[in-house]
mmCIF file of C-alpha atoms in Angstrom:
data_model
loop_
_atom_site.group_PDB
_atom_site.id
_atom_site.type_symbol
_atom_site.label_atom_id
_atom_site.label_comp_id
_atom_site.label_asym_id
_atom_site.label_seq_id
_atom_site.Cartn_x
_atom_site.Cartn_y
_atom_site.Cartn_z
ATOM 1 C CA MET A 26 57.002 -16.542 19.092
ATOM 2 C CA LYS A 27 53.545 -14.640 19.852
ATOM 3 C CA MET A 28 53.127 -14.092 16.287
ATOM 4 C CA ASP A 29 54.293 -17.291 14.943
ATOM 5 C CA ALA A 30 51.617 -19.237 17.126
ATOM 6 C CA ILE A 31 49.026 -16.802 16.230
ATOM 7 C CA THR A 32 49.734 -17.380 12.313
ATOM 8 C CA GLY A 33 49.652 -20.763 13.110
ATOM 9 C CA ALA A 34 46.231 -20.476 14.955
ATOM 10 C CA GLN A 35 44.831 -18.549 11.936
ATOM 11 C CA ALA A 36 45.858 -21.431 9.477
ATOM 12 C CA ARG A 37 44.324 -24.289 11.502
ATOM 13 C CA HIS A 38 41.091 -22.235 11.966
ATOM 14 C CA GLY A 39 41.266 -21.841 8.038
ATOM 15 C CA GLN A 40 41.757 -25.450 7.310
ATOM 16 C CA THR A 41 39.091 -26.076 9.516
ATOM 17 C CA LYS A 42 36.770 -23.512 8.076
ATOM 18 C CA THR A 43 37.759 -25.092 4.442
ATOM 19 C CA ALA A 44 37.008 -28.787 5.569
ATOM 20 C CA LYS A 45 33.814 -27.700 6.941
ATOM 21 C CA TRP A 46 32.885 -26.258 3.601
ATOM 22 C CA VAL A 47 33.896 -29.395 1.878
ATOM 23 C CA THR A 48 32.040 -31.723 4.218
ATOM 24 C CA HIS A 49 28.886 -29.637 3.933
ATOM 25 C CA PHE A 50 29.302 -29.349 0.441
ATOM 26 C CA SER A 51 29.977 -33.136 -0.031
ATOM 27 C CA LYS A 52 26.526 -33.548 2.178
ATOM 28 C CA ASN A 53 24.491 -31.433 0.053
ATOM 29 C CA LYS A 54 25.764 -32.039 -3.547
ATOM 30 C CA TYR A 55 22.699 -33.324 -4.750
ATOM 31 C CA LEU A 56 20.643 -29.849 -3.460
ATOM 32 C CA TYR A 57 23.302 -27.686 -5.067
ATOM 33 C CA ALA A 58 23.218 -29.723 -8.083
ATOM 34 C CA LEU A 59 19.017 -28.718 -8.324
ATOM 35 C CA LEU A 60 19.943 -25.102 -7.606
ATOM 36 C CA LEU A 61 22.472 -25.097 -10.737
ATOM 37 C CA PRO A 62 19.801 -24.975 -13.485
ATOM 38 C CA GLY A 63 18.099 -21.972 -11.643
ATOM 39 C CA THR A 64 21.680 -19.937 -10.933
ATOM 40 C CA ILE A 65 22.746 -20.476 -14.661
ATOM 41 C CA TYR A 66 19.221 -19.400 -16.083
ATOM 42 C CA LEU A 67 19.592 -16.429 -13.819
ATOM 43 C CA LEU A 68 23.083 -15.602 -14.864
ATOM 44 C CA ILE A 69 22.430 -15.744 -18.819
ATOM 45 C CA PHE A 70 19.019 -13.844 -18.611
ATOM 46 C CA ASP A 71 19.034 -11.499 -15.461
ATOM 47 C CA TYR A 72 22.763 -10.479 -14.987
ATOM 48 C CA ILE A 73 24.635 -11.121 -18.178
ATOM 49 C CA PRO A 74 21.719 -8.755 -20.204
ATOM 50 C CA LEU A 75 22.854 -5.836 -17.565
ATOM 51 C CA ALA A 76 26.000 -5.020 -19.254
ATOM 52 C CA GLY A 77 23.524 -3.872 -22.000
ATOM 53 C CA LEU A 78 22.795 -0.902 -19.718
ATOM 54 C CA VAL A 79 25.842 0.816 -20.780
ATOM 55 C CA LEU A 80 23.904 1.835 -24.252
ATOM 56 C CA ALA A 81 21.729 4.209 -22.128
ATOM 57 C CA PHE A 82 25.090 6.193 -21.756
ATOM 58 C CA LYS A 83 25.802 5.981 -25.663
ATOM 59 C CA ASP A 84 25.057 7.180 -28.905
ATOM 60 C CA PHE A 85 24.326 3.466 -30.216
ATOM 61 C CA SER A 86 23.275 3.074 -33.526
ATOM 62 C CA PRO A 87 22.126 -0.296 -34.950
ATOM 63 C CA GLY A 88 25.200 -2.317 -36.415
ATOM 64 C CA ASP A 89 27.277 -1.406 -33.318
ATOM 65 C CA SER A 90 28.612 -3.125 -30.765
ATOM 66 C CA PHE A 91 27.297 -2.811 -26.862
ATOM 67 C CA PHE A 92 30.871 -1.306 -26.404
ATOM 68 C CA GLY A 93 31.395 0.767 -29.197
ATOM 69 C CA GLY A 94 29.736 4.203 -30.287
ATOM 70 C CA GLU A 95 30.169 7.631 -28.721
ATOM 71 C CA TRP A 96 29.847 8.501 -25.012
ATOM 72 C CA VAL A 97 27.094 10.807 -24.188
ATOM 73 C CA GLY A 98 26.794 10.887 -20.682
ATOM 74 C CA LEU A 99 23.301 11.768 -19.612
ATOM 75 C CA LYS A 100 22.034 12.900 -22.907
ATOM 76 C CA TRP A 101 18.961 10.216 -23.020
ATOM 77 C CA PHE A 102 17.963 10.939 -19.465
ATOM 78 C CA ASN A 103 17.843 14.787 -19.811
ATOM 79 C CA GLU A 104 16.084 14.347 -23.376
ATOM 80 C CA PHE A 105 13.466 12.129 -21.151
ATOM 81 C CA PHE A 106 13.153 14.391 -18.387
ATOM 82 C CA ASN A 107 12.686 17.543 -20.596
ATOM 83 C CA SER A 108 10.328 15.735 -22.814
ATOM 84 C CA ILE A 109 6.524 17.288 -23.263
ATOM 85 C CA TYR A 110 5.534 13.656 -22.754
ATOM 86 C CA PHE A 111 7.132 13.362 -19.448
ATOM 87 C CA PHE A 112 4.675 14.347 -16.658
ATOM 88 C CA ARG A 113 1.660 12.777 -18.816
ATOM 89 C CA LEU A 114 3.806 9.466 -19.137
ATOM 90 C CA LEU A 115 4.757 9.888 -15.007
ATOM 91 C CA LYS A 116 1.268 10.777 -13.846
ATOM 92 C CA ASN A 117 -0.678 7.846 -16.271
ATOM 93 C CA THR A 118 2.003 5.185 -15.027
ATOM 94 C CA ILE A 119 1.283 6.183 -11.272
ATOM 95 C CA LEU A 120 -2.594 6.476 -11.644
ATOM 96 C CA LEU A 121 -2.960 3.115 -13.573
ATOM 97 C CA HIS A 122 -0.993 1.364 -11.067
ATOM 98 C CA LEU A 123 -2.698 3.289 -8.014
ATOM 99 C CA TYR A 124 -6.297 2.371 -9.006
ATOM 100 C CA ASP A 125 -5.262 -1.086 -10.188
ATOM 101 C CA LEU A 126 -3.824 -1.158 -6.912
ATOM 102 C CA LEU A 127 -6.813 0.403 -4.917
ATOM 103 C CA TRP A 128 -9.015 -2.219 -6.605
ATOM 104 C CA GLY A 129 -6.953 -5.126 -7.511
ATOM 105 C CA PHE A 130 -5.648 -5.505 -4.246
ATOM 106 C CA PRO A 131 -8.117 -5.918 -1.556
ATOM 107 C CA ILE A 132 -10.577 -8.107 -3.559
ATOM 108 C CA PRO A 133 -8.668 -11.402 -3.653
ATOM 109 C CA ILE A 134 -8.355 -10.899 0.367
ATOM 110 C CA ILE A 135 -12.197 -10.291 0.562
ATOM 111 C CA PHE A 136 -12.401 -13.491 -1.717
ATOM 112 C CA ALA A 137 -10.054 -15.492 0.085
ATOM 113 C CA LEU A 138 -11.949 -14.289 3.290
ATOM 114 C CA LEU A 139 -15.407 -15.496 1.858
ATOM 115 C CA LEU A 140 -13.945 -18.611 0.269
ATOM 116 C CA HIS A 141 -12.668 -19.475 4.006
ATOM 117 C CA GLU A 142 -15.724 -19.310 5.619
ATOM 118 C CA LEU A 143 -17.576 -21.562 3.018
ATOM 119 C CA ARG A 144 -18.645 -24.934 4.627
ATOM 120 C CA ARG A 145 -19.653 -27.027 1.757
ATOM 121 C CA GLN A 146 -16.065 -28.514 0.171
ATOM 122 C CA TYR A 147 -17.439 -29.390 -3.335
ATOM 123 C CA PHE A 148 -19.248 -25.958 -3.624
ATOM 124 C CA LYS A 149 -15.579 -24.242 -2.549
ATOM 125 C CA ARG A 150 -13.662 -26.316 -4.842
ATOM 126 C CA PHE A 151 -15.795 -25.277 -7.652
ATOM 127 C CA VAL A 152 -15.759 -21.541 -7.148
ATOM 128 C CA GLN A 153 -11.911 -21.566 -6.791
ATOM 129 C CA THR A 154 -11.399 -23.492 -10.211
ATOM 130 C CA VAL A 155 -14.296 -21.015 -12.087
ATOM 131 C CA SER A 156 -11.922 -17.959 -10.215
ATOM 132 C CA TYR A 157 -8.534 -19.279 -11.359
ATOM 133 C CA PHE A 158 -9.716 -19.904 -15.178
ATOM 134 C CA PRO A 159 -9.010 -16.057 -16.472
ATOM 135 C CA HIS A 160 -5.687 -16.033 -14.862
ATOM 136 C CA PHE A 161 -4.542 -18.944 -17.602
ATOM 137 C CA ILE A 162 -6.210 -16.689 -20.709
ATOM 138 C CA SER A 163 -3.757 -14.864 -22.991
ATOM 139 C CA THR A 164 -3.719 -11.523 -22.486
ATOM 140 C CA VAL A 165 -3.940 -11.266 -26.586
ATOM 141 C CA ILE A 166 -7.116 -13.244 -25.881
ATOM 142 C CA ILE A 167 -8.490 -10.984 -23.057
ATOM 143 C CA ALA A 168 -8.030 -7.820 -25.144
ATOM 144 C CA GLY A 169 -9.797 -9.491 -27.894
ATOM 145 C CA LEU A 170 -12.688 -10.061 -25.736
ATOM 146 C CA ILE A 171 -12.702 -6.253 -24.482
ATOM 147 C CA VAL A 172 -12.484 -5.044 -27.903
ATOM 148 C CA ASN A 173 -15.445 -7.097 -29.200
ATOM 149 C CA PHE A 174 -17.558 -6.507 -25.907
ATOM 150 C CA LEU A 175 -16.946 -2.602 -26.513
ATOM 151 C CA SER A 176 -17.332 -2.702 -30.085
ATOM 152 C CA PRO A 177 -19.224 0.812 -31.514
ATOM 153 C CA THR A 178 -21.391 -0.928 -33.641
ATOM 154 C CA ASP A 179 -21.701 -4.696 -32.523
ATOM 155 C CA GLY A 180 -20.577 -4.939 -29.165
ATOM 156 C CA ILE A 181 -22.550 -6.568 -26.386
ATOM 157 C CA ILE A 182 -21.747 -4.172 -23.771
ATOM 158 C CA THR A 183 -22.131 -1.048 -26.445
ATOM 159 C CA ARG A 184 -25.955 -2.419 -27.500
ATOM 160 C CA LEU A 185 -27.095 -2.895 -23.854
ATOM 161 C CA ILE A 186 -25.740 0.710 -22.897
ATOM 162 C CA TYR A 187 -27.551 1.946 -26.327
ATOM 163 C CA ALA A 188 -30.661 -0.063 -24.692
ATOM 164 C CA LEU A 189 -30.766 1.703 -21.434
ATOM 165 C CA THR A 190 -29.537 5.192 -22.666
ATOM 166 C CA GLY A 191 -30.575 5.588 -26.079
ATOM 167 C CA SER A 192 -26.812 6.767 -27.128
ATOM 168 C CA GLU A 193 -24.051 5.294 -29.255
ATOM 169 C CA THR A 194 -20.957 5.323 -27.649
ATOM 170 C CA ASN A 195 -17.233 4.126 -27.994
ATOM 171 C CA LEU A 196 -15.969 3.563 -24.968
ATOM 172 C CA LEU A 197 -12.344 2.420 -26.253
ATOM 173 C CA GLY A 198 -12.419 5.362 -28.319
ATOM 174 C CA ASP A 199 -13.048 7.268 -25.177
ATOM 175 C CA GLN A 200 -9.871 8.520 -23.117
ATOM 176 C CA GLY A 201 -12.095 8.946 -19.933
ATOM 177 C CA TRP A 202 -12.946 4.987 -20.030
ATOM 178 C CA PHE A 203 -9.439 3.736 -20.520
ATOM 179 C CA ARG A 204 -8.292 3.170 -17.021
ATOM 180 C CA THR A 205 -11.936 1.860 -15.731
ATOM 181 C CA ILE A 206 -11.414 -0.523 -18.541
ATOM 182 C CA TYR A 207 -7.973 -1.789 -17.523
ATOM 183 C CA VAL A 208 -8.556 -1.820 -14.212
ATOM 184 C CA ILE A 209 -11.707 -3.976 -14.373
ATOM 185 C CA SER A 210 -10.173 -6.330 -16.799
ATOM 186 C CA ASN A 211 -7.059 -6.529 -14.825
ATOM 187 C CA VAL A 212 -9.394 -7.261 -11.325
ATOM 188 C CA TRP A 213 -11.544 -10.053 -13.458
ATOM 189 C CA ALA A 214 -8.509 -11.596 -14.869
ATOM 190 C CA SER A 215 -6.437 -11.969 -11.353
ATOM 191 C CA PHE A 216 -8.440 -11.855 -8.449
ATOM 192 C CA GLY A 217 -9.209 -15.536 -8.270
ATOM 193 C CA TRP A 218 -5.629 -16.279 -8.313
ATOM 194 C CA ASN A 219 -4.083 -13.765 -6.405
ATOM 195 C CA SER A 220 -6.229 -15.369 -3.614
ATOM 196 C CA ILE A 221 -4.289 -18.232 -3.581
ATOM 197 C CA ILE A 222 -1.629 -16.889 -1.175
ATOM 198 C CA TYR A 223 -4.133 -15.826 1.354
ATOM 199 C CA LEU A 224 -6.094 -18.983 1.361
ATOM 200 C CA ALA A 225 -2.667 -20.853 1.963
ATOM 201 C CA ALA A 226 -1.793 -18.250 4.811
ATOM 202 C CA LEU A 227 -5.586 -19.024 6.114
ATOM 203 C CA THR A 228 -4.382 -22.877 6.610
ATOM 204 C CA ALA A 229 -1.686 -21.675 8.797
ATOM 205 C CA VAL A 230 -4.256 -19.771 11.353
ATOM 206 C CA ASP A 231 -4.059 -21.972 14.872
ATOM 207 C CA VAL A 232 -7.801 -23.300 15.124
ATOM 208 C CA HIS A 233 -7.423 -23.368 18.924
ATOM 209 C CA LEU A 234 -7.882 -19.723 18.819
ATOM 210 C CA TYR A 235 -11.522 -20.429 17.043
ATOM 211 C CA GLU A 236 -12.095 -22.845 19.324
ATOM 212 C CA ALA A 237 -11.373 -20.315 22.013
ATOM 213 C CA ALA A 238 -13.918 -17.841 20.219
ATOM 214 C CA ASP A 239 -16.651 -20.011 19.937
ATOM 215 C CA ILE A 240 -16.184 -20.584 23.827
ATOM 216 C CA GLU A 241 -16.461 -16.988 24.187
ATOM 217 C CA GLY A 242 -19.730 -16.904 22.026
ATOM 218 C CA ALA A 243 -17.965 -14.957 18.797
ATOM 219 C CA GLY A 244 -19.505 -14.773 15.822
ATOM 220 C CA ARG A 245 -18.493 -15.564 12.486
ATOM 221 C CA TRP A 246 -17.892 -11.616 11.500
ATOM 222 C CA LYS A 247 -16.431 -11.433 14.986
ATOM 223 C CA LYS A 248 -13.961 -14.171 14.431
ATOM 224 C CA MET A 249 -12.727 -12.749 11.139
ATOM 225 C CA THR A 250 -12.186 -9.667 11.915
ATOM 226 C CA SER A 251 -10.405 -10.308 15.396
ATOM 227 C CA ILE A 252 -8.537 -13.546 14.656
ATOM 228 C CA THR A 253 -8.324 -14.097 10.623
ATOM 229 C CA LEU A 254 -7.465 -10.773 9.238
ATOM 230 C CA PRO A 255 -4.879 -10.316 12.094
ATOM 231 C CA SER A 256 -3.198 -13.728 11.384
ATOM 232 C CA ILE A 257 -2.976 -13.005 7.673
ATOM 233 C CA MET A 258 -1.817 -9.496 8.251
ATOM 234 C CA PRO A 259 2.031 -9.857 7.799
ATOM 235 C CA THR A 260 1.143 -11.412 4.354
ATOM 236 C CA ILE A 261 -1.232 -8.578 3.457
ATOM 237 C CA VAL A 262 1.636 -6.041 4.077
ATOM 238 C CA THR A 263 4.393 -8.127 2.601
ATOM 239 C CA LEU A 264 2.443 -8.416 -0.164
ATOM 240 C CA LEU A 265 1.392 -4.572 -0.510
ATOM 241 C CA ILE A 266 5.269 -3.528 -0.055
ATOM 242 C CA LEU A 267 5.657 -5.616 -3.260
ATOM 243 C CA ASN A 268 2.971 -4.086 -5.390
ATOM 244 C CA MET A 269 4.292 -0.761 -4.342
ATOM 245 C CA GLY A 270 7.437 -1.440 -5.480
ATOM 246 C CA LYS A 271 6.170 -1.881 -8.849
ATOM 247 C CA LEU A 272 4.700 1.618 -9.173
ATOM 248 C CA LEU A 273 6.387 2.632 -12.541
ATOM 249 C CA SER A 274 5.942 -0.766 -13.992
ATOM 250 C CA VAL A 275 2.548 -0.928 -15.277
ATOM 251 C CA GLY A 276 2.196 -4.100 -17.541
ATOM 252 C CA TYR A 277 2.383 -2.645 -21.066
ATOM 253 C CA GLU A 278 1.034 -5.627 -22.902
ATOM 254 C CA LYS A 279 -2.674 -5.114 -22.792
ATOM 255 C CA ILE A 280 -2.261 -1.284 -22.971
ATOM 256 C CA ILE A 281 -0.333 -1.837 -26.248
ATOM 257 C CA LEU A 282 -3.087 -3.979 -27.700
ATOM 258 C CA LEU A 283 -6.183 -1.482 -26.651
ATOM 259 C CA TYR A 284 -4.964 2.120 -26.669
ATOM 260 C CA ASN A 285 -4.836 4.373 -29.562
ATOM 261 C CA PRO A 286 -3.743 7.785 -30.731
ATOM 262 C CA GLY A 287 -6.932 9.342 -29.131
ATOM 263 C CA THR A 288 -6.897 7.699 -25.708
ATOM 264 C CA TYR A 289 -2.991 8.572 -25.170
ATOM 265 C CA GLU A 290 -3.775 11.333 -23.130
ATOM 266 C CA THR A 291 -5.056 8.702 -20.412
ATOM 267 C CA ALA A 292 -3.599 5.133 -21.316
ATOM 268 C CA ASP A 293 -0.023 6.239 -22.727
ATOM 269 C CA VAL A 294 2.306 4.986 -19.993
ATOM 270 C CA ILE A 295 6.283 4.933 -19.554
ATOM 271 C CA SER A 296 6.505 1.369 -21.028
ATOM 272 C CA THR A 297 4.658 1.795 -24.058
ATOM 273 C CA TYR A 298 6.244 5.061 -24.845
ATOM 274 C CA VAL A 299 9.765 3.227 -24.544
ATOM 275 C CA TYR A 300 7.974 0.475 -26.758
ATOM 276 C CA ARG A 301 7.194 2.864 -29.710
ATOM 277 C CA ARG A 302 10.547 5.079 -29.491
ATOM 278 C CA GLY A 303 12.812 2.582 -28.428
ATOM 279 C CA LEU A 304 11.745 -0.624 -30.321
ATOM 280 C CA LEU A 305 9.561 0.902 -33.015
ATOM 281 C CA GLY A 306 11.752 3.805 -33.604
ATOM 282 C CA ALA A 307 15.190 1.969 -33.058
ATOM 283 C CA ASP A 308 16.005 4.502 -30.533
ATOM 284 C CA TYR A 309 17.775 1.883 -28.435
ATOM 285 C CA SER A 310 19.858 3.983 -26.092
ATOM 286 C CA PHE A 311 16.901 6.223 -25.598
ATOM 287 C CA GLY A 312 14.619 3.129 -24.549
ATOM 288 C CA VAL A 313 17.623 1.514 -22.145
ATOM 289 C CA ALA A 314 18.036 5.013 -20.487
ATOM 290 C CA VAL A 315 14.258 5.700 -19.569
ATOM 291 C CA GLY A 316 14.087 1.820 -18.580
ATOM 292 C CA LEU A 317 17.020 2.338 -16.166
ATOM 293 C CA PHE A 318 15.018 5.207 -14.887
ATOM 294 C CA ASN A 319 11.981 3.253 -14.311
ATOM 295 C CA SER A 320 14.074 0.315 -12.623
ATOM 296 C CA VAL A 321 16.193 2.685 -10.331
ATOM 297 C CA ALA A 322 12.993 4.670 -9.269
ATOM 298 C CA SER A 323 10.971 1.672 -8.428
ATOM 299 C CA PHE A 324 13.795 -0.159 -6.529
ATOM 300 C CA LEU A 325 13.914 3.418 -4.250
ATOM 301 C CA ILE A 326 10.472 3.262 -3.894
ATOM 302 C CA LEU A 327 10.378 -0.303 -2.897
ATOM 303 C CA ILE A 328 12.671 0.601 -0.267
ATOM 304 C CA LEU A 329 11.149 3.679 1.119
ATOM 305 C CA ILE A 330 8.154 1.673 1.427
ATOM 306 C CA ASN A 331 9.573 -1.277 3.071
ATOM 307 C CA TYR A 332 11.175 1.281 5.384
ATOM 308 C CA ILE A 333 7.762 2.917 6.300
ATOM 309 C CA SER A 334 6.237 -0.529 6.859
ATOM 310 C CA LYS A 335 8.967 -1.562 9.098
ATOM 311 C CA ARG A 336 8.524 1.868 11.384
ATOM 312 C CA VAL A 337 4.443 1.500 11.481
ATOM 313 C CA ASN A 338 3.893 -2.288 11.194
ATOM 314 C CA ASN A 339 6.760 -3.944 12.148
ATOM 315 C CA VAL A 340 6.769 -5.936 9.092
ATOM 316 C CA SER A 341 9.235 -5.390 6.514
ATOM 317 C CA LEU A 342 10.863 -7.533 3.363
ATOM 318 C CA TRP A 343 14.031 -7.269 5.299
#
């Protein structure tokens, strides 16, 4: 009798739960309908292609099906780790990202703080609009501008250097200058756009804190360092964690457009090597294996940075 009562109670609980779900779904059906296109997009373009990861463990040849071909285990991973280019690619990828992070991460914060201090709204909007503009310029056009400005024959910057120093230079052909050119162009193209999220965070700062600071006689610098920066610190830490998670995922488009065999020593990164060997060389299994290593390593780095941030700042993504 007792078991029957328990079974009956569980059945009634299950029916009640189902009824709640039906009521909830019926009430929010239009919200779920809005969710549907995004879900379908994710399934088609983000999850179904994951089946292609099986190529990393096979000897795939063009014309074979994904599930055909010979199993080779970790052959492609071992080939990449034992490659003479492995440490160069890893070093270039990490250094390019760290340099980009070192200069490209704080500048949008400083820019947002300075904009926040502006009182003339027309001038503030003008500066914002001008700073956002480079974000909408195609990477191909940015690379074209860089090539033209740094042309060894008639580039504006090259001519300026010649006028100042009297020496002819080819900055794009000099491997020592590649990282500097890459980082400067990235900062120019993205600092305005990246400042948007900090400006949005600044609007949420409690104005009563500033009023209290005014009463105590605090200046603008004191208010910035004591109120504004601490208020947006969770946003800064969150974005820093997300950026650190891309440590091995340097954007390859601009590098491919700017580098040449003479600058491979400092410019060649994992993604460009995968592009050359995996796509241009039609070595798809090798390309998929390296891409899989890159993704797994980035994911582990993200988890590690998130854990450290949670222990140190009590701010984390999850």
